[in-house]
Amino acid sequence: MASALSHAAAALAIGAYFRRTSVPRKALLAGMALAIVPDLDALGYWMGVPYGSLFGHRGLTHSLAFAVAGGPTAAWIWCRSGSRGGNCAILGFYFALVLLSHGLLDAPTNGGEGVAFFSPFSSQRYFFPFRPIQVSPIGIGVFNARGLDILLSELRWVLLPAAALAAAGILLRRGARAGTGAA
């Protein structure tokens, strides 16, 4: 899997394309946390859940169905919990993209058994043909000899591209505001 740091960076990069009136800064923080939620399925290792099962690691919580259902659900919870701001429909779309990004970042890693993108309809696991990202161990095992290799891999293949995508999103938003005269 890609590390929590990479998943959170992807959420920020995606959020850079949305207006702050639709996806406020606090929602970006929620998106960063939500981007890590699919890896809660890793707790199944310690509870005896087989890797390849529906609830195993990279199973249902990494699927398209989970993203499509989870994004709007998270937005509904966000919008019902008080005056946090944002556009609920756009937040649902943003949160769905964030959840979707999780599996998309795990599929180009060089470890594990693949991502069940079509769960619960299929248990088939997939990787992308190009798998340059060093897999991060489950748990806090990144603080070992392999940790630097993992960090450098994610820096090259996730963090720097995410920063570039975020910068492009910010520039596009600023350009759109300048073109419409909006502040």
CSV table of N, CA and C in Angstrom, one decimal, residues 8 11-12 23-36 78 94-95:
chain,number,residue,atom,x,y,z
A,8,ALA,N,-2.9,11.1,2.0
A,8,ALA,CA,-3.3,12.5,2.5
A,8,ALA,C,-2.9,13.5,1.5
A,11,ALA,N,-5.3,13.7,-1.3
A,11,ALA,CA,-6.6,14.4,-1.0
A,11,ALA,C,-6.4,15.9,-1.1
A,12,LEU,N,-5.2,16.4,-0.7
A,12,LEU,CA,-4.9,17.8,-0.8
A,12,LEU,C,-4.8,18.2,-2.3
A,23,VAL,N,-15.5,23.6,-1.0
A,23,VAL,CA,-14.7,22.6,-0.2
A,23,VAL,C,-13.8,23.5,0.7
A,24,PRO,N,-14.3,23.9,1.9
A,24,PRO,CA,-13.5,24.7,2.8
A,24,PRO,C,-12.3,24.0,3.3
A,25,ARG,N,-11.4,24.8,3.9
A,25,ARG,CA,-10.1,24.2,4.4
A,25,ARG,C,-10.3,23.0,5.4
A,26,LYS,N,-11.3,23.2,6.3
A,26,LYS,CA,-11.6,22.1,7.2
A,26,LYS,C,-12.1,20.8,6.5
A,27,ALA,N,-12.7,21.0,5.4
A,27,ALA,CA,-13.1,19.8,4.6
A,27,ALA,C,-11.9,19.2,3.9
A,28,LEU,N,-10.9,20.0,3.6
A,28,LEU,CA,-9.7,19.4,3.1
A,28,LEU,C,-9.0,18.5,4.2
A,29,LEU,N,-9.0,19.0,5.4
A,29,LEU,CA,-8.5,18.1,6.5
A,29,LEU,C,-9.3,16.9,6.7
A,30,ALA,N,-10.6,17.0,6.5
A,30,ALA,CA,-11.5,15.8,6.6
A,30,ALA,C,-11.1,14.9,5.4
A,31,GLY,N,-10.9,15.4,4.3
A,31,GLY,CA,-10.5,14.6,3.1
A,31,GLY,C,-9.2,13.9,3.3
A,32,MET,N,-8.3,14.6,4.0
A,32,MET,CA,-7.0,13.9,4.2
A,32,MET,C,-7.2,12.7,5.1
A,33,ALA,N,-8.1,12.8,6.1
A,33,ALA,CA,-8.4,11.7,7.0
A,33,ALA,C,-9.1,10.6,6.3
A,34,LEU,N,-10.1,11.0,5.5
A,34,LEU,CA,-10.9,10.1,4.7
A,34,LEU,C,-10.1,9.3,3.7
A,35,ALA,N,-9.0,9.9,3.2
A,35,ALA,CA,-8.2,9.2,2.2
A,35,ALA,C,-7.5,8.0,2.9
A,36,ILE,N,-7.4,8.0,4.2
A,36,ILE,CA,-6.7,7.0,4.9
A,36,ILE,C,-7.6,5.9,5.4
A,78,TRP,N,-21.0,15.3,7.2
A,78,TRP,CA,-20.3,16.6,7.3
A,78,TRP,C,-21.4,17.7,7.4
A,94,TYR,N,-16.1,15.5,-4.0
A,94,TYR,CA,-14.7,15.5,-3.5
A,94,TYR,C,-14.4,14.3,-2.7
A,95,PHE,N,-15.2,14.0,-1.7
A,95,PHE,CA,-14.9,12.9,-0.8
A,95,PHE,C,-14.9,11.6,-1.6
